[in-house]
CSV table of C-alpha atoms (C1' of nucleotides) and ligand atoms in Angstrom, one decimal:
chain,number,residue,atom,x,y,z
E,1,MET,CA,17.4,-32.4,58.6
E,2,THR,CA,14.7,-29.9,57.6
E,3,TYR,CA,15.3,-26.7,55.6
E,4,SER,CA,14.8,-24.7,58.8
E,5,GLU,CA,17.1,-26.9,60.9
E,6,GLU,CA,19.8,-26.5,58.2
E,7,ASN,CA,19.5,-22.7,58.3
E,8,TYR,CA,19.9,-22.7,62.1
E,9,ILE,CA,22.9,-25.0,62.0
E,10,LYS,CA,24.6,-22.8,59.3
E,11,VAL,CA,23.9,-19.6,61.3
E,12,ILE,CA,25.3,-21.1,64.5
E,13,TYR,CA,28.4,-22.2,62.5
E,14,HIS,CA,29.0,-18.7,61.1
E,15,LEU,CA,28.6,-17.2,64.5
E,16,SER,CA,31.0,-19.7,66.0
E,17,LEU,CA,33.7,-18.6,63.6
E,18,VAL,CA,33.6,-15.1,65.2
E,19,SER,CA,33.1,-16.0,68.8
E,20,PRO,CA,34.1,-19.5,69.8
E,21,LYS,CA,32.1,-19.5,73.1
E,22,GLY,CA,28.4,-20.4,73.4
E,23,ILE,CA,26.3,-18.7,70.8
E,24,ASN,CA,23.5,-16.8,72.4
E,25,THR,CA,19.9,-16.8,71.5
E,26,ASN,CA,19.6,-13.2,70.4
E,27,ALA,CA,22.5,-13.5,68.1
E,28,ILE,CA,20.9,-16.4,66.3
E,29,ALA,CA,17.5,-14.7,66.2
E,30,GLY,CA,19.2,-11.6,64.6
E,31,MET,CA,20.9,-13.6,61.9
E,32,ILE,CA,17.9,-15.7,61.0
E,33,GLU,CA,15.4,-12.9,61.3
E,34,SER,CA,13.2,-14.6,63.8
E,35,LYS,CA,12.4,-14.1,67.5
E,36,ALA,CA,14.4,-15.3,70.5
E,37,SER,CA,11.5,-17.6,71.6
E,38,SER,CA,11.6,-19.3,68.2
E,39,VAL,CA,15.3,-19.8,68.5
E,40,THR,CA,14.9,-21.4,72.0
E,41,ASP,CA,12.4,-23.9,70.5
E,42,MET,CA,14.6,-24.8,67.6
E,43,VAL,CA,17.7,-25.1,69.7
E,44,LYS,CA,16.0,-27.6,71.9
E,45,LYS,CA,15.2,-29.7,68.9
E,46,LEU,CA,18.8,-29.5,67.6
E,47,ALA,CA,20.0,-30.5,71.0
E,48,GLU,CA,17.6,-33.5,70.9
E,49,LYS,CA,19.3,-34.5,67.6
E,50,GLU,CA,22.7,-34.0,69.1
E,51,LEU,CA,23.7,-31.4,66.6
E,52,VAL,CA,24.3,-28.8,69.3
E,53,ASP,CA,25.2,-28.8,73.0
E,54,TYR,CA,22.7,-26.7,74.9
E,55,GLN,CA,22.2,-25.6,78.4
E,56,LYS,CA,19.5,-23.2,79.4
E,57,TYR,CA,20.7,-19.6,79.4
E,58,GLN,CA,24.2,-20.6,78.4
E,59,GLY,CA,23.9,-20.6,74.6
E,60,VAL,CA,24.8,-23.4,72.2
E,61,THR,CA,27.9,-24.9,70.6
E,62,LEU,CA,28.0,-27.2,67.7
E,63,THR,CA,28.8,-30.9,68.3
E,64,GLN,CA,31.2,-32.7,66.0
E,65,LYS,CA,28.1,-34.0,64.1
E,66,GLY,CA,26.6,-30.5,64.0
E,67,LEU,CA,29.9,-28.9,62.8
E,68,HIS,CA,30.2,-31.4,60.0
E,69,ALA,CA,26.6,-30.9,58.9
E,70,ALA,CA,27.2,-27.1,58.9
E,71,LYS,CA,30.3,-27.4,56.8
E,72,MET,CA,28.4,-29.6,54.3
E,73,ILE,CA,25.8,-26.9,53.9
E,74,VAL,CA,28.4,-24.2,53.5
E,75,ARG,CA,30.2,-26.4,50.9
E,76,LYS,CA,26.9,-26.7,48.9
E,77,HIS,CA,26.2,-23.0,49.2
E,78,ARG,CA,29.7,-22.0,47.9
E,79,LEU,CA,29.9,-24.6,45.2
E,80,TRP,CA,26.5,-23.4,43.8
E,81,GLU,CA,27.8,-19.9,43.9
E,82,VAL,CA,30.8,-20.8,41.9
E,83,PHE,CA,28.5,-22.7,39.4
E,84,LEU,CA,26.3,-19.7,39.0
E,85,VAL,CA,29.1,-17.3,38.4
E,86,GLU,CA,31.4,-19.5,36.3
E,87,LYS,CA,28.9,-21.4,34.2
E,88,LEU,CA,25.8,-19.3,34.1
E,89,ASP,CA,27.4,-15.9,34.0
E,90,PHE,CA,25.8,-14.5,37.1
E,91,THR,CA,27.5,-11.6,38.9
E,92,TRP,CA,28.9,-12.0,42.4
E,93,ASP,CA,26.2,-9.8,43.8
E,94,GLU,CA,23.4,-12.0,42.4
E,95,VAL,CA,24.3,-15.4,43.7
E,96,HIS,CA,23.9,-15.4,47.4
E,97,ASP,CA,20.1,-15.6,47.6
E,98,LEU,CA,20.0,-18.3,45.0
E,99,ALA,CA,22.6,-20.3,46.8
E,100,GLU,CA,20.5,-20.0,50.0
E,101,GLU,CA,17.9,-22.1,48.2
E,102,LEU,CA,20.3,-24.4,46.4
E,103,GLU,CA,22.3,-25.3,49.5
E,104,HIS,CA,19.3,-27.3,50.7
E,105,ILE,CA,19.2,-29.8,47.8
E,106,LYS,CA,19.9,-33.1,49.5
E,107,SER,CA,22.4,-35.2,47.5
E,108,GLU,CA,26.0,-35.9,48.3
E,109,LYS,CA,26.5,-37.4,44.9
E,110,LEU,CA,25.2,-34.2,43.2
E,111,ILE,CA,27.4,-31.9,45.1
E,112,ASN,CA,30.5,-34.1,44.6
E,113,ARG,CA,29.8,-34.2,40.9
E,114,LEU,CA,29.3,-30.5,40.8
E,115,ASP,CA,32.6,-30.0,42.7
E,116,GLU,CA,34.3,-32.1,40.0
E,117,PHE,CA,32.6,-30.4,37.2
E,118,LEU,CA,33.8,-27.0,38.5
E,119,GLY,CA,37.4,-28.3,38.9
E,120,PHE,CA,37.4,-28.5,42.7
E,121,PRO,CA,37.5,-24.8,43.3
E,122,LYS,CA,39.0,-23.8,46.6
E,123,GLU,CA,37.2,-20.5,47.0
E,124,ASP,CA,33.8,-19.1,46.2
E,125,PRO,CA,33.2,-15.8,44.3
E,126,HIS,CA,33.5,-13.8,47.5
E,127,GLY,CA,36.8,-15.2,48.5
E,128,ASP,CA,35.4,-17.6,51.1
E,129,PRO,CA,36.9,-21.1,51.3
E,130,ILE,CA,35.0,-24.1,50.1
E,131,PRO,CA,35.1,-27.2,52.4
E,132,ASP,CA,36.0,-30.4,50.6
E,133,ARG,CA,33.8,-33.5,51.0
E,134,TYR,CA,35.5,-34.2,54.3
E,135,GLY,CA,35.0,-30.7,55.6
E,136,GLN,CA,38.6,-29.6,55.0
E,137,MET,CA,39.3,-26.2,53.6
E,138,ILE,CA,42.2,-23.9,53.0
E,139,LYS,CA,42.9,-21.1,55.4
E,140,VAL,CA,44.2,-18.1,53.7
E,141,GLU,CA,45.7,-15.4,56.0
E,142,LYS,CA,43.6,-12.3,55.5
E,143,GLN,CA,43.0,-9.1,57.5
E,144,LEU,CA,40.5,-6.3,57.1
E,145,LEU,CA,41.7,-3.4,55.1
E,146,SER,CA,40.6,-1.1,58.0
E,147,GLU,CA,43.3,-2.8,60.1
E,148,VAL,CA,46.2,-2.3,57.7
E,149,GLY,CA,48.8,0.4,58.4
E,150,LEU,CA,49.6,3.4,56.2
E,151,ASN,CA,51.6,3.1,53.0
E,152,LYS,CA,51.1,-0.6,52.9
E,153,LYS,CA,50.4,-2.3,49.6
E,154,VAL,CA,47.7,-5.0,49.8
E,155,MET,CA,45.8,-7.4,47.5
E,156,CYS,CA,42.1,-7.8,47.9
E,157,LEU,CA,41.2,-11.4,48.8
E,158,GLY,CA,37.6,-11.4,49.9
E,159,VAL,CA,34.6,-9.6,51.4
E,160,LYS,CA,33.2,-9.9,54.9
E,161,ASP,CA,29.8,-8.7,53.8
E,162,SER,CA,28.4,-10.2,50.6
E,163,SER,CA,25.3,-8.1,50.3
E,164,PRO,CA,24.4,-6.9,46.8
E,165,SER,CA,24.7,-3.3,47.8
E,166,PHE,CA,28.3,-3.7,49.1
E,167,LEU,CA,29.3,-5.8,46.1
E,168,GLN,CA,27.8,-3.3,43.7
E,169,TYR,CA,29.7,-0.6,45.4
E,170,LEU,CA,32.9,-2.5,44.8
E,171,ASP,CA,32.0,-3.1,41.2
E,172,LYS,CA,31.3,0.6,40.7
E,173,HIS,CA,34.8,1.4,42.0
E,174,GLN,CA,36.3,-1.5,40.0
E,175,ILE,CA,37.5,-3.2,43.1
E,176,SER,CA,37.5,-7.0,42.6
E,177,LEU,CA,39.3,-10.0,44.1
E,178,GLY,CA,42.9,-9.7,43.1
E,179,SER,CA,42.9,-5.9,43.0
E,180,GLU,CA,46.0,-4.2,44.4
E,181,ILE,CA,45.6,-1.3,46.7
E,182,GLU,CA,47.9,1.1,48.4
E,183,ILE,CA,46.8,3.0,51.5
E,184,ILE,CA,48.0,6.5,51.1
E,185,ASN,CA,46.0,8.3,53.8
E,186,LYS,CA,44.0,7.6,56.9
E,187,GLU,CA,41.8,10.3,58.2
E,188,ALA,CA,42.0,10.4,62.0
E,189,PHE,CA,38.5,11.8,62.5
E,190,ASP,CA,36.4,9.1,60.8
E,191,MET,CA,39.1,6.5,59.9
E,192,SER,CA,38.2,6.9,56.2
E,193,LEU,CA,41.0,5.9,53.8
E,194,THR,CA,42.5,7.3,50.6
E,195,ILE,CA,43.7,4.4,48.5
E,196,LEU,CA,45.6,4.2,45.3
E,197,MET,CA,44.4,1.7,42.8
E,198,ASN,CA,45.4,1.4,39.1
E,199,GLY,CA,47.0,4.8,39.5
E,200,LYS,CA,43.7,6.4,40.7
E,201,GLU,CA,43.1,7.8,44.1
E,202,ILE,CA,39.8,6.8,45.8
E,203,LEU,CA,38.3,7.8,49.1
E,204,ILE,CA,36.6,5.0,51.0
E,205,SER,CA,34.8,5.1,54.3
E,206,ASN,CA,35.9,3.0,57.3
E,207,LYS,CA,32.8,0.9,56.9
E,208,ILE,CA,33.9,-0.1,53.4
E,209,ALA,CA,37.4,-0.8,54.6
E,210,GLY,CA,36.0,-2.9,57.5
E,211,ASN,CA,34.3,-5.3,55.0
E,212,LEU,CA,37.2,-5.9,52.6
E,213,PHE,CA,39.6,-8.8,53.4
E,214,VAL,CA,43.2,-8.2,52.1
E,215,LYS,CA,46.7,-9.4,52.5
E,216,VAL,CA,49.8,-7.2,52.6
E,217,ILE,CA,52.0,-7.9,49.6
F,1,MET,CA,3.6,-20.9,45.6
F,2,THR,CA,4.8,-23.3,48.2
F,3,TYR,CA,6.7,-26.5,47.5
F,4,SER,CA,3.5,-28.5,48.1
F,5,GLU,CA,1.2,-26.4,46.0
F,6,GLU,CA,3.7,-26.8,43.1
F,7,ASN,CA,3.6,-30.5,43.5
F,8,TYR,CA,-0.2,-30.6,43.3
F,9,ILE,CA,-0.3,-28.3,40.3
F,10,LYS,CA,2.3,-30.4,38.5
F,11,VAL,CA,0.3,-33.6,39.2
F,12,ILE,CA,-2.9,-32.1,38.0
F,13,TYR,CA,-1.1,-31.0,34.8
F,14,HIS,CA,0.2,-34.5,34.2
F,15,LEU,CA,-3.2,-36.1,34.8
F,16,SER,CA,-4.8,-33.5,32.5
F,17,LEU,CA,-2.7,-34.6,29.6
F,18,VAL,CA,-4.2,-38.1,29.8
F,19,SER,CA,-7.8,-37.2,30.6
F,20,PRO,CA,-8.9,-33.6,29.7
F,21,LYS,CA,-12.0,-33.6,31.9
F,22,GLY,CA,-12.1,-32.7,35.5
F,23,ILE,CA,-9.3,-34.4,37.5
F,24,ASN,CA,-10.7,-36.3,40.4
F,25,THR,CA,-9.6,-36.3,44.0
F,26,ASN,CA,-8.5,-39.9,44.2
F,27,ALA,CA,-6.4,-39.7,41.1
F,28,ILE,CA,-4.5,-36.8,42.6
F,29,ALA,CA,-4.2,-38.5,45.9
F,30,GLY,CA,-2.8,-41.6,44.2
F,31,MET,CA,-0.1,-39.6,42.3
F,32,ILE,CA,0.9,-37.5,45.2
F,33,GLU,CA,0.9,-40.3,47.7
F,34,SER,CA,-1.5,-38.6,50.1
F,35,LYS,CA,-5.1,-39.1,51.1
F,36,ALA,CA,-8.2,-37.8,49.4
F,37,SER,CA,-9.1,-35.6,52.3
F,38,SER,CA,-5.7,-33.9,52.0
F,39,VAL,CA,-6.3,-33.3,48.4
F,40,THR,CA,-9.7,-31.7,49.0
F,41,ASP,CA,-8.0,-29.3,51.4
F,42,MET,CA,-5.3,-28.4,49.0
F,43,VAL,CA,-7.6,-28.1,46.0
F,44,LYS,CA,-9.6,-25.5,47.8
F,45,LYS,CA,-6.5,-23.5,48.4
F,46,LEU,CA,-5.5,-23.7,44.8
F,47,ALA,CA,-9.0,-22.6,43.8
F,48,GLU,CA,-8.6,-19.6,46.2
F,49,LYS,CA,-5.5,-18.7,44.3
F,50,GLU,CA,-7.2,-19.1,41.0
F,51,LEU,CA,-4.8,-21.8,39.8
F,52,VAL,CA,-7.6,-24.3,39.4
F,53,ASP,CA,-11.3,-24.3,38.8
F,54,TYR,CA,-13.1,-26.4,41.4
F,55,GLN,CA,-16.6,-27.4,42.1
F,56,LYS,CA,-17.4,-29.8,44.9
F,57,TYR,CA,-17.5,-33.4,43.7
F,58,GLN,CA,-16.7,-32.4,40.1
F,59,GLY,CA,-12.9,-32.5,40.2
F,60,VAL,CA,-10.6,-29.8,39.1
F,61,THR,CA,-9.2,-28.3,35.9
F,62,LEU,CA,-6.2,-26.0,35.6
F,63,THR,CA,-6.9,-22.3,34.9
F,64,GLN,CA,-4.7,-20.5,32.3
F,65,LYS,CA,-2.6,-19.3,35.3
F,66,GLY,CA,-2.4,-22.8,36.7
F,67,LEU,CA,-1.5,-24.3,33.4
F,68,HIS,CA,1.3,-21.8,32.9
F,69,ALA,CA,2.6,-22.4,36.4
F,70,ALA,CA,2.6,-26.2,35.8
F,71,LYS,CA,4.5,-25.8,32.5
F,72,MET,CA,7.1,-23.7,34.3
F,73,ILE,CA,7.6,-26.4,36.9
F,74,VAL,CA,7.9,-29.1,34.2
F,75,ARG,CA,10.3,-26.9,32.3
F,76,LYS,CA,12.5,-26.7,35.4
F,77,HIS,CA,12.3,-30.4,36.1
F,78,ARG,CA,13.3,-31.4,32.6
F,79,LEU,CA,16.1,-28.8,32.2
F,80,TRP,CA,17.6,-29.9,35.5
F,81,GLU,CA,17.5,-33.5,34.3
F,82,VAL,CA,19.3,-32.6,31.2
F,83,PHE,CA,21.9,-30.7,33.2
F,84,LEU,CA,22.5,-33.7,35.5
F,85,VAL,CA,22.9,-36.1,32.6
F,86,GLU,CA,24.8,-33.9,30.1
F,87,LYS,CA,27.0,-32.0,32.5
F,88,LEU,CA,27.3,-34.1,35.7
F,89,ASP,CA,27.3,-37.5,34.0
F,90,PHE,CA,24.3,-38.9,35.9
F,91,THR,CA,22.5,-41.8,34.2
F,92,TRP,CA,18.9,-41.4,33.1
F,93,ASP,CA,17.6,-43.5,35.9
F,94,GLU,CA,19.2,-41.4,38.6
F,95,VAL,CA,17.9,-37.9,37.8
F,96,HIS,CA,14.2,-37.9,38.4
F,97,ASP,CA,14.2,-37.7,42.2
F,98,LEU,CA,16.9,-35.0,42.1
F,99,ALA,CA,14.9,-33.0,39.6
F,100,GLU,CA,11.9,-33.4,41.9
F,101,GLU,CA,13.8,-31.2,44.4
F,102,LEU,CA,15.5,-28.9,41.9
F,103,GLU,CA,12.3,-28.0,40.1
F,104,HIS,CA,11.2,-26.0,43.2
F,105,ILE,CA,14.1,-23.5,43.0
F,106,LYS,CA,12.5,-20.2,42.5
F,107,SER,CA,14.3,-18.1,39.8
F,108,GLU,CA,13.2,-17.5,36.3
F,109,LYS,CA,16.6,-16.0,35.5
F,110,LEU,CA,18.4,-19.1,36.8
F,111,ILE,CA,16.3,-21.5,34.7
F,112,ASN,CA,16.6,-19.3,31.6
F,113,ARG,CA,20.4,-19.2,32.0
F,114,LEU,CA,20.5,-22.9,32.5
F,115,ASP,CA,18.4,-23.4,29.4
F,116,GLU,CA,21.0,-21.3,27.4
F,117,PHE,CA,23.9,-23.1,29.0
F,118,LEU,CA,22.5,-26.4,27.9
F,119,GLY,CA,21.9,-25.1,24.3
F,120,PHE,CA,18.1,-24.9,24.6
F,121,PRO,CA,17.4,-28.6,24.6
F,122,LYS,CA,14.0,-29.6,23.2
F,123,GLU,CA,13.7,-32.9,25.1
F,124,ASP,CA,14.8,-34.3,28.4
F,125,PRO,CA,16.8,-37.6,28.9
F,126,HIS,CA,13.5,-39.5,28.9
F,127,GLY,CA,12.3,-38.1,25.6
F,128,ASP,CA,9.8,-35.7,27.1
F,129,PRO,CA,9.5,-32.2,25.6
F,130,ILE,CA,10.9,-29.2,27.5
F,131,PRO,CA,8.6,-26.1,27.5
F,132,ASP,CA,10.3,-22.9,26.5
F,133,ARG,CA,10.1,-19.8,28.7
F,134,TYR,CA,6.6,-19.1,27.2
F,135,GLY,CA,5.4,-22.6,27.8
F,136,GLN,CA,5.7,-23.7,24.2
F,137,MET,CA,7.0,-27.1,23.4
F,138,ILE,CA,7.4,-29.4,20.4
F,139,LYS,CA,5.0,-32.2,19.9
F,140,VAL,CA,6.6,-35.3,18.5
F,141,GLU,CA,4.2,-37.9,17.2
F,142,LYS,CA,4.8,-41.1,19.2
F,143,GLN,CA,2.9,-44.2,20.0
F,144,LEU,CA,3.4,-47.0,22.4
F,145,LEU,CA,5.4,-49.9,21.2
F,146,SER,CA,2.5,-52.2,22.3
F,147,GLU,CA,0.2,-50.5,19.8
F,148,VAL,CA,2.5,-51.0,16.7
F,149,GLY,CA,1.6,-53.7,14.2
F,150,LEU,CA,3.7,-56.7,13.3
F,151,ASN,CA,6.8,-56.4,11.1
F,152,LYS,CA,7.0,-52.7,11.6
F,153,LYS,CA,10.3,-51.0,12.1
F,154,VAL,CA,10.3,-48.3,14.8
F,155,MET,CA,12.7,-46.0,16.5
F,156,CYS,CA,12.6,-45.6,20.3
F,157,LEU,CA,11.7,-42.0,21.2
F,158,GLY,CA,10.8,-41.9,24.9
F,159,VAL,CA,9.5,-43.7,28.0
F,160,LYS,CA,6.1,-43.4,29.6
F,161,ASP,CA,7.4,-44.6,33.0
F,162,SER,CA,10.7,-43.1,34.1
F,163,SER,CA,11.1,-45.2,37.2
F,164,PRO,CA,14.7,-46.4,37.9
F,165,SER,CA,13.7,-50.1,37.6
F,166,PHE,CA,12.2,-49.6,34.1
F,167,LEU,CA,15.1,-47.5,32.9
F,168,GLN,CA,17.6,-50.0,34.3
F,169,TYR,CA,15.7,-52.8,32.5
F,170,LEU,CA,16.2,-50.9,29.2
F,171,ASP,CA,19.8,-50.3,29.9
F,172,LYS,CA,20.3,-54.0,30.6
F,173,HIS,CA,18.8,-54.8,27.2
F,174,GLN,CA,20.7,-52.0,25.5
F,175,ILE,CA,17.6,-50.1,24.5
F,176,SER,CA,18.1,-46.4,24.5
F,177,LEU,CA,16.5,-43.4,22.8
F,178,GLY,CA,17.3,-43.7,19.1
F,179,SER,CA,17.4,-47.5,19.2
F,180,GLU,CA,15.8,-49.1,16.1
F,181,ILE,CA,13.5,-52.0,16.7
F,182,GLU,CA,11.6,-54.4,14.5
F,183,ILE,CA,8.6,-56.3,15.8
F,184,ILE,CA,8.9,-59.9,14.6
F,185,ASN,CA,6.3,-61.6,16.7
F,186,LYS,CA,3.3,-60.9,18.9
F,187,GLU,CA,2.1,-63.6,21.2
F,188,ALA,CA,-1.7,-63.7,21.2
F,189,PHE,CA,-1.9,-65.1,24.7
F,190,ASP,CA,-0.1,-62.4,26.7
F,191,MET,CA,0.7,-59.8,24.0
F,192,SER,CA,4.4,-60.2,24.6
F,193,LEU,CA,6.7,-59.2,21.7
F,194,THR,CA,9.7,-60.6,20.1
F,195,ILE,CA,11.8,-57.8,18.7
F,196,LEU,CA,14.9,-57.6,16.6
F,197,MET,CA,17.5,-55.1,17.7
F,198,ASN,CA,21.1,-54.8,16.4
F,199,GLY,CA,20.6,-58.2,14.9
F,200,LYS,CA,19.6,-59.8,18.2
F,201,GLU,CA,16.2,-61.2,19.1
F,202,ILE,CA,14.7,-60.2,22.4
F,203,LEU,CA,11.5,-61.1,24.1
F,204,ILE,CA,9.7,-58.3,26.0
F,205,SER,CA,6.5,-58.3,27.9
F,206,ASN,CA,3.4,-56.3,27.0
F,207,LYS,CA,4.0,-54.2,30.1
F,208,ILE,CA,7.5,-53.2,28.8
F,209,ALA,CA,6.1,-52.5,25.4
F,210,GLY,CA,3.3,-50.4,26.9
F,211,ASN,CA,5.9,-48.0,28.5
F,212,LEU,CA,8.1,-47.4,25.4
F,213,PHE,CA,7.2,-44.6,23.0
F,214,VAL,CA,8.3,-45.2,19.4
F,215,LYS,CA,7.6,-43.9,15.9
F,216,VAL,CA,7.4,-46.1,12.9
F,217,ILE,CA,10.2,-45.5,10.4
Y,1,DA,C1',-36.7,-46.8,42.1
Y,2,DA,C1',-34.4,-48.4,45.9
Y,3,DT,C1',-30.2,-50.1,47.8
Y,4,DA,C1',-25.4,-50.8,47.8
Y,5,DA,C1',-20.8,-49.3,46.7
Y,6,DT,C1',-17.7,-45.8,45.8
Y,7,DT,C1',-16.0,-41.3,46.0
Y,8,DT,C1',-15.6,-37.0,48.1
Y,9,DT,C1',-16.1,-33.8,51.7
Y,10,DT,C1',-16.2,-32.3,56.5
Y,11,DA,C1',-14.8,-32.4,61.3
Y,12,DG,C1',-11.4,-32.8,64.4
Y,13,DT,C1',-6.2,-34.0,65.4
Y,14,DT,C1',-1.2,-33.8,64.8
Y,15,DT,C1',3.4,-31.9,63.6
Y,16,DT,C1',6.5,-28.2,62.3
Y,17,DG,C1',7.9,-23.7,62.8
Y,18,DT,C1',6.5,-19.5,63.9
Y,19,DC,C1',4.6,-15.6,67.0
Y,20,DT,C1',3.2,-12.5,71.4
Y,21,DA,C1',3.1,-11.9,76.1
Y,22,DA,C1',4.4,-13.2,80.5
Y,23,DA,C1',7.6,-15.3,83.7
Y,24,DT,C1',12.2,-16.3,84.9
Y,25,DT,C1',17.2,-16.0,85.0
Y,26,DT,C1',21.4,-13.5,84.3
Y,27,DA,C1',24.0,-9.2,84.0
Y,28,DT,C1',24.7,-4.4,85.1
Y,29,DT,C1',24.2,-0.3,87.9
Y,30,DT,C1',23.6,2.2,91.7
P,1,DA,C1',23.6,-6.0,98.2
P,2,DA,C1',19.6,-4.3,96.2
P,3,DA,C1',17.5,-2.6,92.4
P,4,DT,C1',17.2,-2.2,87.6
P,5,DA,C1',17.9,-3.7,82.9
P,6,DA,C1',18.6,-7.1,79.5
P,7,DA,C1',18.5,-11.7,77.8
P,8,DT,C1',16.2,-16.0,77.8
P,9,DT,C1',12.7,-19.3,78.5
P,10,DT,C1',7.9,-20.7,79.0
P,11,DA,C1',3.0,-20.7,78.0
P,12,DG,C1',-0.4,-20.4,74.8
P,13,DA,C1',-1.9,-19.4,70.1
P,14,DC,C1',-1.7,-19.8,65.0
P,15,DA,C1',-1.0,-21.3,60.0
P,16,DA,C1',0.4,-24.9,56.8
P,17,DA,C1',0.0,-29.5,55.4
P,18,DA,C1',-0.8,-33.7,56.6
P,19,DC,C1',-3.8,-37.5,58.9
P,20,DT,C1',-8.2,-40.6,60.6
P,21,DA,C1',-12.9,-41.3,61.1
P,22,DA,C1',-17.4,-40.0,60.1
P,23,DA,C1',-20.9,-37.8,57.1
P,24,DA,C1',-22.6,-36.6,52.6
P,25,DA,C1',-22.9,-36.9,47.7
P,26,DT,C1',-22.5,-39.5,43.5
P,27,DT,C1',-22.4,-43.6,40.8
P,28,DA,C1',-23.4,-48.4,40.1
P,29,DT,C1',-26.3,-52.4,40.8
P,30,DT,C1',-30.1,-55.0,41.7
X,301,MN,MN1,26.6,-16.5,49.9
X,302,MN,MN1,29.8,-16.6,49.0
X,303,MN,MN1,11.5,-36.7,35.8
X,304,MN,MN1,12.2,-36.8,32.6
DNA sequence: AATAATTTTTAGTTTTGTCTAAATTTATTT
DNA sequence: AAATAAATTTAGACAAAACTAAAAATTATT
């Protein structure tokens, strides 16, 4: 598999998690920052290699082979992120782009040794699960903070968006994985929230709340 | 710089260390396992980018810019090799091919952090010097075992060839960096050597001796 | 100095992955 | 059920990096 094929497979995998039907051309093009026509070309090649099932105009779905390949790329991405944060002291907002490169290093042995070196972590720095060598991963029940009712106490478990700007926003407000938050107000007009954290009240927008995964505690 | 450009620059650098004149097309083609015509194409591109000086039929030399770029690739290659051996328990014969991939990961910050994490090693697992972030590296006086006179005692400091088959040969005969060796016979006919190591006599060919760097002790 | 051998460059293809523009199919409105 | 809009595919082009085969330049040999 080439660098580019791996990126497509990974994007199709991520899109599949949200909508389990056929993944359409434009959605892939949007994620990969290319054009629909380029996606059509690549999708044909992936179908040739039996990594996806594809019928014209009907979108694609991963085959078993494609699904496994995707999980192995995600495994590499997330293990490298853990390495960068745990061993090289990178911050959680710095690691994604580096992992985008490192995930393409082709060696099962390397990634399995790295896994071991890191102590077989179950989650990456953004709270996302790390597939094991067979593709198995834990499934933690989480919901978006924006969907939790008033007066509930929650713990922060992950982020939906792991862009530097969002992560830096969280850092600025001292919100990290494990933080405990109580929702004390929901503004009907814009769905912004007032939350209580470490005895301090913070106002956060609905967009922020819609990118934070939490569980009620 | 693309993956391929980096490989060319690195090869030109390695050839420059042996012969400091213009590096010729065929030599590059041989190292990179491509054809002379491909080399000509690439060399023109590198000249465009001012990484090499190039005149038709006269070979290439690295510019200052090209030399620095080459050293940074070598730095990455060797630091990743140290990482694989020291932290992930790879053997010295396994790491070269992996480092060939890892050396292309583009991040100064990553490689400087890795350097620090490894304790700023001065040499890689094959005894080759690791350039620091400015391109500086130690120069250890070494010579090939094949060039050392009879009855001399030497210490093994590095390998010229780091192919798995040669390294595995050394492992089999328990020769590693730091091993102390005494030359007790040189066969005039084929220049093979009888050496004394840990009280044991071993016969090694001239080809083996011509790939082992040592210093007289 | 002329010829032969070797090396290097040029010219023309190929493959991979991308693009734009046009054509086609599917979905949505009237 | 048409008509319109949106999504998708096709056709044709391009850049990067490789190749083969032929031409040109350099080097070695008679
Ligand atoms: Mn990431
Ligand atoms: Mn992540
Ligand atoms: Mn190496
Ligand atoms: Mn090495």
